[in-house]
């Protein structure tokens, strides 16, 4: 089924897409059918430039159980980094 | 049945609100009078797999047109980028969908080879949109392939914007073929049974098949959900249904 579960997050950062690096100011996180991954549903992450072209996109489609590991790893790495650097 | 020589390519036409959108048109090469099919793509987009389906309808002897429902969000972008943009915006609004399908139907109607008969078919979210189209536009035949949220609303934990549309069933203009998988939960066999009962109560001409060893997306030959037995059987049912009604 198409779930349409979508959340958006404003960020400050950069992503490397098909035309090279671009400033990314928005991440769209969804749980829905993938285009390429071999699962019925995946955790999908799109790094976007909100005033850019739809092709300014870095796309990820991750198996849900792996997405959870990925998210925990992000939190763990952030925890390891000294507060003075964040 | 012999596969016909066909041709396919991009065309542009007026969709909802008079907006120009693109679509993929496939037709037999030979001249003649023939039925028409509007193909509604799934949420992952106006992709190669859906264009191949559109070409298949041409090889079966129909004029077939698949409107790009995500064209406005990302004109001329790759289909997956356009689908992502549409997903981020909450999907395709129902009223816009009806206008775009109407535009595709009108384009087909103007083809010299049109015989004045029209079918519509859609997959996944396009299954629901097929039902919606056939309740708001005049069609001779409609094929709903595992469309969810026609009868049941999304579960509370899903923030889906789709509303049930079964209240529009009295306006169903077309004979309806429903193709579903026994293992699918959206729509579940119970939801399919309820829709079957409602259409029977309304006296609407319909034919439902819930296929064994199949779940959601069993027609999608490029996805792990593909089930060759169910897909082959489904194509046979579509061939007979459109053959009888278009």
Coordinates of C-alpha atoms in Angstrom, one line a residue:
Chain A
X1 CA 0.0 0.0 0.0
X2 CA 1.0 3.6 -0.4
X3 CA 1.4 4.9 3.2
X4 CA 2.0 8.6 2.5
X5 CA 3.9 8.7 5.8
X6 CA 6.0 11.8 5.3
X7 CA 7.9 14.1 7.7
X8 CA 10.1 17.1 6.8
X9 CA 13.1 18.5 8.7
X10 CA 14.9 21.8 8.0
X11 CA 18.7 21.3 8.1
X12 CA 21.8 23.2 7.3
X13 CA 24.2 21.1 5.4
X14 CA 25.4 19.9 2.0
X15 CA 24.7 16.8 -0.1
X16 CA 26.3 15.5 -3.3
X17 CA 24.0 14.8 -6.1
X18 CA 24.2 14.1 -9.8
X19 CA 25.5 17.6 -10.6
X20 CA 28.0 17.7 -7.6
X21 CA 27.6 19.3 -4.2
X22 CA 24.7 21.5 -3.3
X23 CA 23.5 23.2 -0.1
X24 CA 20.7 21.1 1.3
X25 CA 18.2 22.9 3.6
X26 CA 15.5 20.2 3.8
X27 CA 15.3 16.5 4.5
X28 CA 12.1 14.6 3.6
X29 CA 11.8 11.3 5.6
X30 CA 9.1 8.9 4.5
X31 CA 8.0 5.3 4.9
X32 CA 6.6 4.1 1.6
X33 CA 7.2 2.0 -1.5
X34 CA 10.8 2.3 -2.8
X35 CA 11.7 2.8 -6.4
X36 CA 14.8 0.7 -6.4
X37 CA 15.3 -1.2 -3.1
X38 CA 14.0 -4.8 -3.0
X39 CA 11.5 -4.4 -0.2
X40 CA 7.8 -3.6 -0.3
X41 CA 8.3 -0.6 2.0
X42 CA 11.4 1.2 3.0
X43 CA 12.5 4.2 5.1
X44 CA 13.2 6.8 2.5
X45 CA 15.4 9.9 3.0
X46 CA 15.6 12.7 0.4
X47 CA 18.2 15.5 0.9
X48 CA 16.8 18.5 -1.0
X49 CA 17.4 22.1 -1.8
X50 CA 14.0 23.6 -1.1
X51 CA 14.2 26.3 -3.8
X52 CA 16.1 24.1 -6.2
X53 CA 15.1 21.6 -8.9
X54 CA 13.5 18.3 -7.9
X55 CA 16.6 16.7 -9.4
X56 CA 18.7 18.4 -6.7
X57 CA 18.1 15.3 -4.6
X58 CA 20.1 12.7 -2.8
X59 CA 17.9 9.7 -2.2
X60 CA 18.2 6.8 0.1
X61 CA 15.9 3.8 0.4
X62 CA 16.7 1.7 3.5
X63 CA 15.2 -1.6 4.9
X64 CA 13.2 -0.5 8.0
X65 CA 15.3 -2.6 10.4
X66 CA 18.5 -1.2 9.0
X67 CA 17.1 2.3 9.1
X68 CA 16.7 1.9 12.8
X69 CA 20.3 0.8 13.2
X70 CA 21.3 3.8 11.0
X71 CA 19.3 6.2 13.2
X72 CA 20.9 4.8 16.4
X73 CA 24.3 5.1 14.9
X74 CA 23.7 8.7 14.0
X75 CA 22.7 9.4 17.6
X76 CA 25.7 7.4 19.0
X77 CA 28.2 9.3 16.8
X78 CA 26.7 12.6 17.9
X79 CA 26.9 11.5 21.5
X80 CA 30.6 10.6 21.1
X81 CA 31.4 14.1 19.7
X82 CA 32.4 16.7 22.3
X83 CA 29.6 19.2 23.0
X84 CA 32.1 22.0 22.3
X85 CA 32.2 20.9 18.6
X86 CA 28.4 20.8 18.1
Chain B
X1 CA -3.8 -13.6 -30.1
X2 CA -1.1 -12.0 -32.2
X3 CA 0.8 -9.0 -30.7
X4 CA 0.3 -6.0 -33.0
X5 CA 3.0 -3.7 -34.2
X6 CA 2.9 -0.6 -32.0
X7 CA 4.4 2.8 -31.5
X8 CA 4.8 4.9 -28.4
X9 CA 6.0 8.3 -27.2
X10 CA 5.4 11.4 -25.2
X11 CA 2.4 13.7 -25.9
X12 CA 1.1 16.8 -24.2
X13 CA -2.5 17.7 -23.5
X14 CA -4.7 19.7 -21.1
X15 CA -5.3 18.3 -17.7
X16 CA -7.0 19.6 -14.6
X17 CA -7.5 23.4 -14.5
X18 CA -6.4 23.6 -18.1
X19 CA -2.8 22.9 -17.2
X20 CA -0.6 21.3 -19.8
X21 CA 0.7 17.9 -18.7
X22 CA 2.6 15.1 -20.5
X23 CA 1.5 11.6 -21.0
X24 CA 2.8 8.4 -22.7
X25 CA 0.7 7.4 -25.7
X26 CA 1.0 4.0 -27.2
X27 CA -1.1 2.8 -30.2
X28 CA -1.1 0.1 -32.8
X29 CA 0.7 1.2 -36.0
X30 CA -2.1 0.0 -38.3
X31 CA -5.1 2.2 -39.1
X32 CA -8.5 1.1 -37.8
X33 CA -11.2 1.8 -35.2
X34 CA -10.4 0.7 -31.7
X35 CA -11.1 1.1 -28.0
X36 CA -9.1 3.4 -25.7
X37 CA -7.5 2.9 -22.3
X38 CA -6.3 5.4 -19.8
X39 CA -3.5 3.9 -17.7
X40 CA -3.1 5.4 -14.2
X41 CA 0.4 4.9 -12.8
X42 CA 1.2 3.9 -9.2
X43 CA 2.6 6.2 -6.6
X44 CA 6.3 5.5 -7.4
X45 CA 5.6 7.3 -10.6
X46 CA 5.3 7.6 -14.3
X47 CA 8.0 5.1 -14.7
X48 CA 9.3 2.7 -17.3
X49 CA 7.3 -0.2 -15.9
X50 CA 4.0 1.7 -16.4
X51 CA 5.0 2.8 -19.9
X52 CA 5.6 -0.8 -20.6
X53 CA 2.1 -1.6 -19.4
X54 CA 0.8 1.2 -21.7
X55 CA 2.7 -0.4 -24.6
X56 CA 1.2 -3.7 -23.8
X57 CA -2.3 -2.3 -24.2
X58 CA -1.4 -1.0 -27.6
X59 CA -0.1 -4.5 -28.6
X60 CA -3.5 -5.8 -27.5
X61 CA -5.2 -3.5 -29.9
X62 CA -6.0 -0.4 -27.9
X63 CA -5.1 3.3 -28.0
X64 CA -3.5 3.7 -24.5
X65 CA -2.5 6.9 -22.7
X66 CA -0.8 7.2 -19.3
X67 CA -0.9 10.7 -17.9
X68 CA 2.0 11.8 -15.8
X69 CA 0.2 12.7 -12.6
X70 CA 3.5 14.2 -11.1
X71 CA 4.3 16.4 -14.1
X72 CA 3.4 19.7 -12.3
X73 CA 5.7 19.0 -9.4
X74 CA 8.7 18.3 -11.6
X75 CA 8.3 18.9 -15.4
X76 CA 10.8 16.8 -17.4
X77 CA 12.5 15.4 -14.3
X78 CA 13.2 11.7 -13.8
X79 CA 10.1 9.9 -12.8
X80 CA 11.6 9.0 -9.4
X81 CA 12.5 12.6 -8.6
X82 CA 9.0 13.7 -9.6
X83 CA 7.4 11.0 -7.5
X84 CA 9.5 12.1 -4.5
X85 CA 8.4 15.7 -5.0
X86 CA 4.8 14.6 -5.2
X87 CA 5.2 12.4 -2.1
X88 CA 6.7 15.3 -0.2
X89 CA 3.6 17.4 -1.1
X90 CA 1.2 14.7 0.1
X91 CA 0.4 12.9 -3.2
X92 CA -2.0 13.7 -6.0
X93 CA -5.1 15.6 -5.0
X94 CA -8.3 13.7 -6.0
X95 CA -9.8 16.6 -7.9
X96 CA -6.6 17.1 -9.9
X97 CA -6.5 13.4 -10.7
X98 CA -10.0 13.5 -12.1
X99 CA -9.2 16.5 -14.3
X100 CA -6.0 14.8 -15.6
X101 CA -7.8 11.6 -16.4
X102 CA -10.5 13.5 -18.1
X103 CA -7.8 15.3 -20.2
X104 CA -6.3 12.0 -21.2
X105 CA -9.7 10.6 -22.1
X106 CA -10.4 13.7 -24.3
X107 CA -7.0 13.3 -26.0
X108 CA -7.8 9.7 -26.9
X109 CA -11.3 10.7 -28.0
X110 CA -9.8 13.0 -30.7
X111 CA -7.6 10.3 -32.2
X112 CA -9.0 9.3 -35.6
X113 CA -8.8 5.6 -34.6
X114 CA -11.0 6.1 -31.5
X115 CA -14.2 4.0 -31.5
X116 CA -15.7 6.1 -28.8
X117 CA -15.3 3.5 -26.0
X118 CA -13.1 4.1 -23.0
X119 CA -11.5 2.1 -20.3
X120 CA -9.4 3.0 -17.3
X121 CA -7.0 0.9 -15.3
X122 CA -4.8 1.7 -12.3
X123 CA -2.5 0.0 -9.9
X124 CA -1.9 0.5 -6.2
X125 CA -2.9 4.1 -5.5
X126 CA -4.0 4.1 -9.1
X127 CA -6.6 1.4 -8.3
X128 CA -8.3 3.8 -5.9
X129 CA -8.0 6.5 -8.5
X130 CA -9.5 4.3 -11.1
X131 CA -12.6 3.8 -8.9
X132 CA -12.6 7.6 -8.4
X133 CA -12.4 8.3 -12.1
X134 CA -15.2 5.9 -13.0
X135 CA -17.4 7.5 -10.4
X136 CA -16.8 11.0 -11.8
X137 CA -16.3 10.5 -15.5
X138 CA -18.0 8.4 -18.1
X139 CA -16.2 5.1 -18.8
X140 CA -17.3 1.9 -20.4
X141 CA -15.0 -0.3 -18.4
X142 CA -12.7 0.2 -15.4
X143 CA -10.1 -2.1 -13.8
X144 CA -9.1 -1.5 -10.1
X145 CA -5.9 -3.4 -9.4
X146 CA -5.5 -3.6 -5.6
X147 CA -6.6 -0.1 -4.8
X148 CA -6.8 0.6 -1.0
X149 CA -8.9 3.1 0.9
X150 CA -11.9 2.8 -1.3
X151 CA -14.1 1.4 1.5
X152 CA -12.0 1.5 4.7
X153 CA -10.3 4.7 6.0
X154 CA -6.5 4.4 6.7
X155 CA -5.7 3.0 10.1
X156 CA -5.4 5.6 12.9
X157 CA -1.6 5.2 13.0
X158 CA -1.3 6.2 9.3
X159 CA -1.3 9.9 8.6
X160 CA -2.6 9.2 5.1
X161 CA -4.8 11.9 3.5
X162 CA -6.7 9.5 1.4
X163 CA -10.4 9.4 2.2
X164 CA -12.7 6.5 1.5
X165 CA -14.7 7.1 -1.7
X166 CA -17.3 4.3 -1.5
X167 CA -20.0 6.9 -1.0
X168 CA -19.5 7.7 -4.6
X169 CA -20.3 4.2 -5.7
X170 CA -23.9 5.1 -6.8
X171 CA -22.3 7.2 -9.5
X172 CA -20.1 4.4 -10.9
X173 CA -20.4 4.8 -14.6
X174 CA -18.5 1.7 -15.8
X175 CA -18.4 -2.0 -15.5
X176 CA -15.8 -2.7 -12.9
X177 CA -13.2 -5.5 -12.9
X178 CA -11.4 -5.8 -9.5
X179 CA -8.2 -7.7 -9.2
X180 CA -6.8 -8.3 -5.7
X181 CA -4.3 -10.5 -3.9
X182 CA -5.4 -12.9 -1.1
X183 CA -2.3 -11.9 0.9
X184 CA -2.9 -8.1 0.6
X185 CA -3.9 -6.2 3.7
X186 CA -4.5 -2.9 1.9
X187 CA -7.0 -3.7 0.6
X188 CA -7.7 -6.7 2.7
X189 CA -9.9 -9.5 1.5
X190 CA -12.6 -8.3 4.0
X191 CA -12.5 -4.8 2.4
X192 CA -12.8 -6.3 -1.0
X193 CA -15.7 -8.4 0.1
X194 CA -17.4 -5.3 1.5
X195 CA -17.0 -3.4 -1.7
X196 CA -18.3 -6.4 -3.6
X197 CA -21.4 -6.4 -1.4
X198 CA -22.0 -2.7 -1.7
X199 CA -21.8 -2.8 -5.5
X200 CA -24.1 -5.8 -5.6
X201 CA -26.6 -3.9 -3.4
X202 CA -26.4 -0.9 -5.8
X203 CA -26.9 -3.2 -8.8
X204 CA -23.5 -2.1 -10.3
X205 CA -22.1 -4.5 -12.9
X206 CA -18.8 -5.7 -11.5
X207 CA -16.5 -8.8 -11.4
X208 CA -14.0 -9.3 -8.6
X209 CA -11.2 -11.8 -8.4
X210 CA -9.0 -12.3 -5.3
X211 CA -6.1 -14.3 -6.6
X212 CA -4.2 -16.9 -4.7
X213 CA -0.5 -16.7 -3.9
X214 CA -0.6 -12.9 -4.4
X215 CA -0.3 -9.8 -2.3
X216 CA -0.1 -6.1 -3.1
X217 CA 1.6 -5.2 -6.3
X218 CA 1.5 -8.7 -7.9
X219 CA 1.5 -7.2 -11.4
X220 CA 4.8 -5.2 -10.8
X221 CA 7.3 -7.3 -12.8
X222 CA 10.2 -5.2 -11.6
X223 CA 9.4 -5.6 -7.9
X224 CA 9.8 -8.5 -5.4
X225 CA 5.9 -8.4 -5.0
X226 CA 5.6 -9.8 -8.6
X227 CA 3.7 -13.1 -8.7
X228 CA 3.9 -14.5 -12.2
X229 CA 0.8 -16.8 -11.8
X230 CA -1.4 -14.1 -10.5
X231 CA -0.1 -11.5 -13.0
X232 CA -0.6 -13.9 -16.0
X233 CA -4.1 -14.7 -14.8
X234 CA -4.8 -11.0 -14.2
X235 CA -3.7 -10.1 -17.8
X236 CA -6.0 -12.8 -19.1
X237 CA -9.0 -11.4 -17.2
X238 CA -8.2 -7.9 -18.4
X239 CA -7.9 -9.1 -22.0
X240 CA -11.4 -10.7 -21.8
X241 CA -12.9 -7.8 -19.9
X242 CA -11.7 -5.0 -22.2
X243 CA -12.3 -7.3 -25.2
X244 CA -16.0 -7.5 -24.2
X245 CA -16.5 -3.9 -23.2
X246 CA -14.3 -1.8 -25.5

